[in-house]
């Protein structure tokens, strides 16, 4: 960590030295942003909140970037004293988690230091930061981007991945090429048919130090993608393939992996239709075969299910992508009934219907003497076009948004879900959960700057923790103040002592780019998921303070 | 354009051909011949503590790894299975109506914070790697080899006697240093039980993933000299330093004395790193 800090300090000095020597009319610009989250933890044995010896924990960071013409450099200082509950305790202490310098000359962009990168939809490579999930798999090395002519984009890098304040053991190498046919000439730019084609290759190196098994040290993955648009229709697809990559995540099987993503969309005024299909087969790809949690992920496997925003739907049974294998389908239709009609009302009514279904892939034993997924074997065989019997998740939902008058706006939401607790949350033997969730979201605008919003929610199920109710009341005094109270109540829990209220209150003050938020209450233990990637959140009770700012 | 396509083709061919496609058999286990003279020359033995739970569906993989490592490096591995956490080791309904957890195991887990990052995981000679003591089970082999390449710095001899009437085991542990060392060293003496047939969750078995015929090995039962043992030396040691300690423990009625073993290890008080380990049956 000390070595890292020294490097970052040298980087910063270089940046500011550059400012000094270039103290001419164009001094460049410095921008940055800051955020800190602090929590004071109470003891709460009722909800099973772990005892926090420090009482107060804090996560914080500040980005400082300098830009001048085609040059940019920056650092991110991070502080975990100690990391908030639910974040990996290896985020500990202070340090520079990110530092970089980049410049562009004659269509060639050179980056040295840390960078984020994505090839295609991320099935083969996505290096990103998602603070809420504690994910930062930033690459650290050298990257080149080159556009030899308009419409052709080439990228290549060799780097290691961030692992808390250090680096993972493996080395990641990647190359990506993309051709945007319509950018190749002015004539093609006018064409109604738009075509983008791309291809990637990513490999990782990690030494084999296993004394029992032969492990591949260089694991390669390649893929291609295509996006075709014609008028209101768009079709896009991507396929990636990975050679044997036994890891702790796939139970050390030697089967090759692959992933396919296909999407078709139609869009016109008042109507949008999206259809999607996805198949993942043994595609956990990490730069360290022993990495667990959300660490050292090279690729990103998005969930092809609706990303719910209402409290109970988003927090009780959220779906997480299954890198070891899943087949999913999703259909989404959004239609706006015209305004000034009997059905549409004065302001129009929007209806969003969404359905998704996720199954296991077909899996068959490789031979009579090997059980399914047996470590240090090929694991299983899978027919690409067969769907496994095991259901992971089903979700039918409908959302109706209608502005009734200048003062009243309502959203009604209903979802019916099937959720496999065994697979998604890793609770073997738990029964499948069948649930219905209903939400009424009503906003009353008192005047131009004052509004009250009420969210009433109910989750009904006979399995797992039983029925839940949630009530959110939010008062906004624009543009600075917002006050909200929320109660989640597990009134239907079959164990009476677990029929608990999870009450929280929150006050937020915003002025320009400064935001201060203070909250108090209970946090339920569960999963927090964003885009199909989840982290476990332990129960907690206490006072939270969140401050963010930018310049 | 043609040049670019040619260049791309060359790049893709080169990169894919540089990948390592491993073909069956994947096992490269080479069991070295047992060298009886080696065991007589006081070699270094390595302590592997497997943090586990009977309701942890991935934990059988770590137990299998220990079995393989014992085959690969015979006589060099001393293993302990420490059952911890409410989530994975607390008694559950039906066939999981047993509690393998111990106050000793909980205390160790609380000190070394092993289970914080999930199970299975463990420690190899209690070596601290970066900020943590956990080492994923897939890396135990690599650390084991690193340790056994070093000459032994100490040697442990255990002599047990068992009194059936009182179910009391008396262990006489002689710790002999083989080289000059300046640190403070402590001796811990634990008792473990092998071959306990009891249910285990196993991810490899279709849901509800119950393996009712599972056999739990080297289950930690307790200590003969507290959680962190007894200090051996007050001054630097050398190749003539030797310490003999005697401890007794009454075996619980539930423990089968013929399946119990005494495990002893010497560790550096400052770093907690184990320098030598040994095990011996309660009844030979």
Tab-separated table of C-alpha atoms in Angstrom, chain A residues 215-373:
chain	number	residue	atom	x	y	z
A	215	UNK	CA	-4.193	-26.079	-14.341
A	216	UNK	CA	-4.131	-23.952	-17.526
A	217	UNK	CA	-1.886	-20.932	-17.014
A	218	UNK	CA	-3.026	-19.043	-20.130
A	219	UNK	CA	-6.796	-18.937	-20.557
A	220	UNK	CA	-8.080	-17.287	-23.727
A	221	UNK	CA	-11.504	-16.037	-24.683
A	222	UNK	CA	-12.664	-14.710	-28.045
A	223	UNK	CA	-15.906	-13.300	-29.338
A	224	UNK	CA	-17.738	-11.409	-32.052
A	225	UNK	CA	-20.660	-8.998	-32.115
A	226	UNK	CA	-22.992	-7.416	-34.636
A	227	UNK	CA	-25.508	-4.596	-34.456
A	228	UNK	CA	-27.835	-3.935	-37.389
A	229	UNK	CA	-30.437	-1.153	-37.446
A	230	UNK	CA	-32.948	-0.521	-40.148
A	231	UNK	CA	-35.502	2.188	-39.551
A	232	UNK	CA	-37.381	1.395	-36.368
A	233	UNK	CA	-35.838	-2.057	-35.968
A	234	UNK	CA	-32.557	-2.924	-34.285
A	235	UNK	CA	-31.015	-6.359	-33.902
A	236	UNK	CA	-27.870	-6.966	-31.916
A	237	UNK	CA	-26.070	-10.087	-30.915
A	238	UNK	CA	-22.842	-11.160	-29.290
A	239	UNK	CA	-21.174	-14.543	-28.806
A	240	UNK	CA	-18.079	-15.271	-26.746
A	241	UNK	CA	-16.147	-18.494	-26.143
A	242	UNK	CA	-13.650	-19.314	-23.425
A	243	UNK	CA	-11.322	-22.288	-23.182
A	244	UNK	CA	-10.940	-24.443	-20.068
A	245	UNK	CA	-10.745	-22.290	-16.956
A	246	UNK	CA	-11.096	-24.373	-13.788
A	247	UNK	CA	-11.715	-22.064	-10.840
A	248	UNK	CA	-13.195	-22.024	-7.387
A	249	UNK	CA	-16.301	-20.502	-8.946
A	250	UNK	CA	-17.051	-23.338	-11.386
A	251	UNK	CA	-15.999	-26.090	-8.989
A	252	UNK	CA	-12.708	-26.575	-10.840
A	253	UNK	CA	-14.187	-28.170	-13.946
A	254	UNK	CA	-12.294	-28.115	-17.256
A	255	UNK	CA	-15.249	-27.574	-19.589
A	256	UNK	CA	-14.973	-24.717	-22.079
A	257	UNK	CA	-17.427	-21.855	-21.592
A	258	UNK	CA	-19.542	-19.669	-23.839
A	259	UNK	CA	-22.123	-16.907	-23.662
A	260	UNK	CA	-24.666	-15.628	-26.164
A	261	UNK	CA	-26.711	-12.455	-26.049
A	262	UNK	CA	-29.405	-11.574	-28.569
A	263	UNK	CA	-31.709	-8.557	-28.645
A	264	UNK	CA	-34.384	-7.274	-31.026
A	265	UNK	CA	-36.075	-3.941	-30.560
A	266	UNK	CA	-38.725	-1.895	-32.294
A	267	UNK	CA	-39.336	1.705	-31.444
A	268	UNK	CA	-41.787	4.337	-32.641
A	269	UNK	CA	-43.529	7.251	-30.991
A	270	UNK	CA	-45.612	5.886	-28.133
A	271	UNK	CA	-44.490	2.284	-28.551
A	272	UNK	CA	-41.333	0.420	-27.688
A	273	UNK	CA	-40.847	-3.341	-27.888
A	274	UNK	CA	-37.732	-5.183	-26.693
A	275	UNK	CA	-37.168	-8.901	-26.914
A	276	UNK	CA	-34.050	-10.494	-25.523
A	277	UNK	CA	-32.482	-13.905	-25.086
A	278	UNK	CA	-29.326	-14.903	-23.275
A	279	UNK	CA	-27.476	-18.143	-22.668
A	280	UNK	CA	-24.527	-18.470	-20.302
A	281	UNK	CA	-22.549	-21.677	-19.992
A	282	UNK	CA	-19.633	-21.762	-17.547
A	283	UNK	CA	-18.582	-18.155	-18.158
A	284	UNK	CA	-17.221	-16.947	-14.840
A	285	UNK	CA	-14.000	-15.282	-15.988
A	286	UNK	CA	-11.655	-13.922	-13.334
A	287	UNK	CA	-7.988	-13.071	-13.333
A	288	UNK	CA	-7.438	-15.291	-10.277
A	289	UNK	CA	-8.901	-18.787	-10.255
A	290	UNK	CA	-9.285	-18.622	-6.472
A	291	UNK	CA	-11.103	-15.271	-6.361
A	292	UNK	CA	-14.453	-15.269	-4.607
A	293	UNK	CA	-17.199	-12.709	-4.035
A	294	UNK	CA	-17.182	-9.945	-6.624
A	295	UNK	CA	-13.399	-9.788	-6.840
A	296	UNK	CA	-11.170	-9.827	-9.927
A	297	UNK	CA	-14.009	-10.309	-12.429
A	298	UNK	CA	-12.815	-9.857	-16.009
A	299	UNK	CA	-16.238	-10.014	-17.649
A	300	UNK	CA	-19.758	-8.940	-16.784
A	301	UNK	CA	-22.851	-11.052	-17.321
A	302	UNK	CA	-25.905	-8.795	-17.226
A	303	UNK	CA	-29.235	-10.040	-15.903
A	304	UNK	CA	-31.922	-10.206	-18.565
A	305	UNK	CA	-34.675	-9.386	-16.085
A	306	UNK	CA	-36.374	-6.155	-15.081
A	307	UNK	CA	-34.313	-4.021	-12.721
A	308	UNK	CA	-36.903	-3.226	-10.075
A	309	UNK	CA	-36.857	0.077	-8.252
A	310	UNK	CA	-39.712	-0.316	-5.767
A	311	UNK	CA	-38.586	-1.218	-2.290
A	312	UNK	CA	-39.945	-4.737	-1.764
A	313	UNK	CA	-39.534	-5.863	-5.375
A	314	UNK	CA	-35.924	-4.641	-5.461
A	315	UNK	CA	-34.779	-5.814	-2.051
A	316	UNK	CA	-36.489	-9.045	-0.949
A	317	UNK	CA	-36.032	-11.374	-3.941
A	318	UNK	CA	-33.629	-9.690	-6.385
A	319	UNK	CA	-32.241	-11.847	-9.158
A	320	UNK	CA	-28.502	-12.319	-9.659
A	321	UNK	CA	-26.993	-13.649	-12.905
A	322	UNK	CA	-25.652	-17.193	-12.602
A	323	UNK	CA	-22.215	-17.251	-14.289
A	324	UNK	CA	-22.077	-21.045	-14.163
A	325	UNK	CA	-25.079	-21.348	-16.463
A	326	UNK	CA	-28.494	-19.954	-17.242
A	327	UNK	CA	-30.864	-19.454	-20.169
A	328	UNK	CA	-33.109	-16.418	-20.019
A	329	UNK	CA	-35.708	-14.678	-22.130
A	330	UNK	CA	-37.271	-11.292	-21.676
A	331	UNK	CA	-40.034	-9.360	-23.419
A	332	UNK	CA	-40.737	-5.717	-22.635
A	333	UNK	CA	-43.462	-3.563	-24.163
A	334	UNK	CA	-44.011	0.062	-23.316
A	335	UNK	CA	-47.056	1.771	-24.812
A	336	UNK	CA	-48.393	5.256	-24.235
A	337	UNK	CA	-52.152	5.727	-24.711
A	338	UNK	CA	-52.684	9.079	-26.344
A	339	UNK	CA	-53.717	12.050	-24.236
A	340	UNK	CA	-57.210	13.502	-24.436
A	341	UNK	CA	-58.751	10.076	-25.007
A	342	UNK	CA	-61.110	8.120	-22.739
A	343	UNK	CA	-58.421	5.583	-21.825
A	344	UNK	CA	-55.454	7.920	-21.923
A	345	UNK	CA	-56.975	10.730	-19.878
A	346	UNK	CA	-55.946	14.363	-20.118
A	347	UNK	CA	-52.178	13.727	-20.012
A	348	UNK	CA	-51.866	10.255	-21.537
A	349	UNK	CA	-51.258	6.926	-19.794
A	350	UNK	CA	-48.151	4.771	-20.093
A	351	UNK	CA	-48.353	1.003	-19.721
A	352	UNK	CA	-45.222	-1.105	-19.340
A	353	UNK	CA	-45.590	-4.889	-19.474
A	354	UNK	CA	-42.551	-7.027	-18.856
A	355	UNK	CA	-41.968	-10.759	-18.642
A	356	UNK	CA	-38.777	-12.648	-18.019
A	357	UNK	CA	-37.945	-16.256	-17.328
A	358	UNK	CA	-34.603	-17.783	-16.332
A	359	UNK	CA	-33.801	-21.487	-16.358
A	360	UNK	CA	-30.738	-23.581	-15.772
A	361	UNK	CA	-28.982	-24.765	-18.914
A	362	UNK	CA	-29.326	-28.388	-19.937
A	363	UNK	CA	-26.680	-30.448	-18.118
A	364	UNK	CA	-25.818	-34.091	-18.658
A	365	UNK	CA	-23.099	-36.251	-17.131
A	366	UNK	CA	-19.950	-36.643	-19.228
A	367	UNK	CA	-19.769	-40.383	-18.531
A	368	UNK	CA	-21.186	-43.035	-16.207
A	369	UNK	CA	-18.432	-42.731	-13.644
A	370	UNK	CA	-18.436	-38.961	-13.196
A	371	UNK	CA	-21.127	-37.073	-11.307
A	372	UNK	CA	-22.457	-33.739	-12.506
A	373	UNK	CA	-20.073	-30.867	-11.816
